C-alpha positions as a Markdown table, in Angstrom:
| # | Residue | x | y | z |
|---|---|---|---|---|
| 1 | Met | 115.0 | 104.2 | 112.1 |
| 2 | Tyr | 112.7 | 105.2 | 108.8 |
| 3 | Arg | 108.4 | 104.5 | 110.1 |
| 4 | Lys | 106.8 | 105.4 | 107.9 |
| 5 | Phe | 107.0 | 104.0 | 104.1 |
| 6 | Ile | 105.6 | 105.0 | 100.2 |
| 7 | Leu | 105.5 | 101.5 | 98.4 |
| 8 | Ala | 104.9 | 102.1 | 94.8 |
| 9 | Ala | 102.5 | 99.3 | 93.9 |
| 10 | Asp | 101.6 | 98.4 | 90.3 |
| 11 | Gly | 101.1 | 94.1 | 90.4 |
| 12 | Ser | 105.1 | 93.5 | 88.6 |
| 13 | Gln | 107.3 | 91.4 | 89.5 |
| 14 | Asn | 109.4 | 93.4 | 90.4 |
| 15 | Gly | 106.6 | 95.2 | 92.4 |
| 16 | Leu | 105.9 | 92.2 | 94.6 |
| 17 | Arg | 109.2 | 92.0 | 95.4 |
| 18 | Ala | 109.3 | 95.7 | 96.6 |
| 19 | Ala | 106.8 | 94.5 | 98.2 |
| 20 | Asp | 109.1 | 92.0 | 100.1 |
| 21 | Glu | 111.7 | 95.0 | 101.5 |
| 22 | Ala | 108.5 | 97.1 | 102.5 |
| 23 | Ile | 107.6 | 94.3 | 104.6 |
| 24 | Arg | 111.5 | 93.6 | 105.8 |
| 25 | Leu | 112.2 | 97.3 | 106.5 |
| 26 | Ala | 108.4 | 98.0 | 108.7 |
| 27 | Lys | 109.4 | 93.9 | 111.0 |
| 28 | Leu | 112.2 | 96.3 | 112.2 |
| 29 | Cys | 110.5 | 98.9 | 114.6 |
| 30 | Asp | 107.1 | 97.5 | 116.2 |
| 31 | Glu | 105.7 | 102.1 | 114.9 |
| 32 | Cys | 106.2 | 101.0 | 111.4 |
| 33 | Val | 103.8 | 102.0 | 108.5 |
| 34 | Ile | 103.8 | 100.9 | 104.5 |
| 35 | Asp | 101.5 | 103.1 | 102.6 |
| 36 | Val | 101.0 | 101.3 | 99.7 |
| 37 | Val | 100.2 | 104.0 | 97.1 |
| 38 | Phe | 98.5 | 102.4 | 93.6 |
| 39 | Val | 98.6 | 105.5 | 90.4 |
| 40 | Ala | 95.7 | 104.3 | 88.6 |
| 41 | Glu | 97.2 | 106.2 | 84.5 |
| 42 | Tyr | 94.3 | 105.6 | 82.4 |
| 43 | Ala | 94.1 | 108.4 | 80.2 |
| 44 | Asn | 97.6 | 106.8 | 78.6 |
| 45 | Thr | 96.6 | 103.5 | 78.2 |
| 46 | Arg | 96.6 | 101.9 | 75.0 |
| 47 | Val | 94.3 | 102.4 | 72.5 |
| 48 | Asp | 93.6 | 98.6 | 73.0 |
| 49 | Ile | 93.0 | 97.9 | 76.1 |
| 50 | Pro | 89.4 | 98.8 | 77.4 |
| 51 | Leu | 89.4 | 101.6 | 79.9 |
| 52 | Pro | 86.7 | 100.3 | 83.3 |
| 53 | Ser | 83.0 | 101.8 | 82.1 |
| 54 | Ser | 82.5 | 102.5 | 86.1 |
| 55 | Glu | 84.4 | 103.6 | 88.9 |
| 56 | Glu | 83.1 | 99.8 | 90.6 |
| 57 | Glu | 85.0 | 98.2 | 87.8 |
| 58 | Arg | 87.5 | 100.2 | 88.0 |
| 59 | Glu | 88.6 | 99.2 | 91.9 |
| 60 | Leu | 88.1 | 96.1 | 91.1 |
| 61 | Ile | 90.8 | 96.5 | 88.4 |
| 62 | Glu | 93.7 | 98.0 | 90.7 |
| 63 | Arg | 92.6 | 95.2 | 93.1 |
| 64 | Glu | 93.0 | 92.6 | 91.1 |
| 65 | Gln | 96.9 | 94.2 | 90.3 |
| 66 | Leu | 97.1 | 94.8 | 94.1 |
| 67 | Asn | 96.2 | 91.5 | 95.6 |
| 68 | Pro | 99.5 | 89.7 | 96.0 |
| 69 | Val | 101.1 | 92.7 | 97.7 |
| 70 | Ile | 98.5 | 93.5 | 100.4 |
| 71 | Asp | 97.7 | 90.2 | 100.7 |
| 72 | Lys | 101.5 | 89.6 | 101.1 |
| 73 | Ile | 101.4 | 93.0 | 103.4 |
| 74 | Asn | 99.0 | 91.3 | 105.4 |
| 75 | Glu | 100.4 | 87.8 | 106.2 |
| 76 | Ser | 103.4 | 90.0 | 108.2 |
| 77 | Gln | 100.9 | 91.2 | 110.1 |
| 78 | Val | 102.5 | 95.6 | 109.3 |
| 79 | Lys | 100.8 | 98.4 | 109.6 |
| 80 | Gln | 99.5 | 99.8 | 106.3 |
| 81 | Thr | 97.5 | 102.0 | 104.6 |
| 82 | Phe | 96.0 | 102.6 | 100.4 |
| 83 | Thr | 96.6 | 105.1 | 99.0 |
| 84 | Val | 95.1 | 105.8 | 95.8 |
| 85 | Leu | 96.3 | 108.8 | 92.8 |
| 86 | Phe | 95.7 | 109.2 | 89.2 |
| 87 | Gly | 98.3 | 110.7 | 86.3 |
| 88 | Asp | 101.6 | 109.9 | 85.5 |
| 89 | Pro | 102.7 | 108.0 | 87.3 |
| 90 | Ala | 106.3 | 109.6 | 88.5 |
| 91 | Met | 104.5 | 112.6 | 89.3 |
| 92 | Ala | 101.8 | 111.6 | 91.5 |
| 93 | Leu | 104.5 | 109.5 | 93.0 |
| 94 | Thr | 107.0 | 111.9 | 93.5 |
| 95 | Gln | 104.3 | 114.6 | 94.6 |
| 96 | Tyr | 103.1 | 112.9 | 97.2 |
| 97 | Ala | 106.0 | 111.3 | 98.7 |
| 98 | Asn | 107.9 | 115.4 | 97.9 |
| 99 | Glu | 104.8 | 116.7 | 100.5 |
| 100 | Gly | 104.0 | 114.1 | 102.9 |
| 101 | Asp | 105.8 | 112.7 | 105.5 |
| 102 | Ala | 107.1 | 108.7 | 104.3 |
| 103 | Glu | 110.7 | 109.2 | 105.0 |
| 104 | Met | 111.6 | 106.5 | 102.6 |
| 105 | Val | 110.0 | 105.6 | 98.8 |
| 106 | Ile | 110.6 | 101.7 | 97.5 |
| 107 | Val | 109.4 | 100.8 | 94.1 |
| 108 | Gly | 110.7 | 98.3 | 92.0 |
| 109 | Lys | 112.8 | 98.9 | 89.2 |
| 110 | Arg | 110.5 | 98.3 | 86.0 |
| 111 | Gly | 106.9 | 98.7 | 86.4 |
| 112 | Leu | 104.8 | 97.2 | 83.8 |
| 113 | Asn | 104.7 | 100.3 | 80.7 |
| 114 | Ala | 107.2 | 99.1 | 78.9 |
| 115 | Leu | 106.4 | 101.2 | 76.1 |
| 116 | Gln | 106.1 | 104.1 | 77.8 |
| 117 | Glu | 109.6 | 103.7 | 79.9 |
| 118 | Met | 111.2 | 103.8 | 77.0 |
| 119 | Phe | 110.2 | 106.5 | 75.5 |
| 120 | Leu | 110.3 | 108.5 | 79.0 |
| 121 | Gly | 112.3 | 106.7 | 81.0 |
| 122 | Ser | 111.9 | 103.8 | 84.2 |
| 123 | Val | 109.1 | 105.5 | 87.5 |
| 124 | Ser | 112.2 | 104.3 | 89.6 |
| 125 | Gln | 114.7 | 106.6 | 87.5 |
| 126 | Gln | 112.1 | 109.3 | 87.8 |
| 127 | Leu | 111.2 | 109.3 | 91.9 |
| 128 | Ile | 115.0 | 108.8 | 92.0 |
| 129 | Lys | 116.2 | 112.5 | 90.9 |
| 130 | Lys | 113.2 | 114.0 | 92.1 |
| 131 | Ser | 112.4 | 113.0 | 94.7 |
| 132 | Glu | 113.6 | 115.0 | 98.0 |
| 133 | Ile | 113.6 | 112.2 | 99.9 |
| 134 | Pro | 115.3 | 108.4 | 99.7 |
| 135 | Val | 114.4 | 106.2 | 96.7 |
| 136 | Leu | 115.3 | 102.2 | 97.4 |
| 137 | Val | 115.1 | 100.9 | 93.1 |
| 138 | Val | 114.1 | 97.1 | 94.1 |
| 139 | Lys | 116.3 | 94.6 | 91.3 |
């Protein structure tokens, strides 16, 4: 039985469905924990999107994107942790998964950045290829 899950959260609808699956799996045991992981990639943001001007503004933006996921998990009363990583989402999540103690990564099939997906491949595809632990992709 898996006991620790990484939930890749990005605020997308597929990310919310992934959260539902993570909750469903985590409820199977009392010791299960969901590590909600958000990857901030401000260096790759489109030019026409204003970057946060301060640490407080950055944290506010991240919380706004993640509040629906965090609210779902809080309502479910499943144990959780929260981690913010920086950089390319696929690389950061893969490294975090491979170096940590989680037993499974749960990710939505498609996130918020369709343009990057077209050129680089989706985060879920890259996780499947490079992760050393199982990856559950939720549609």
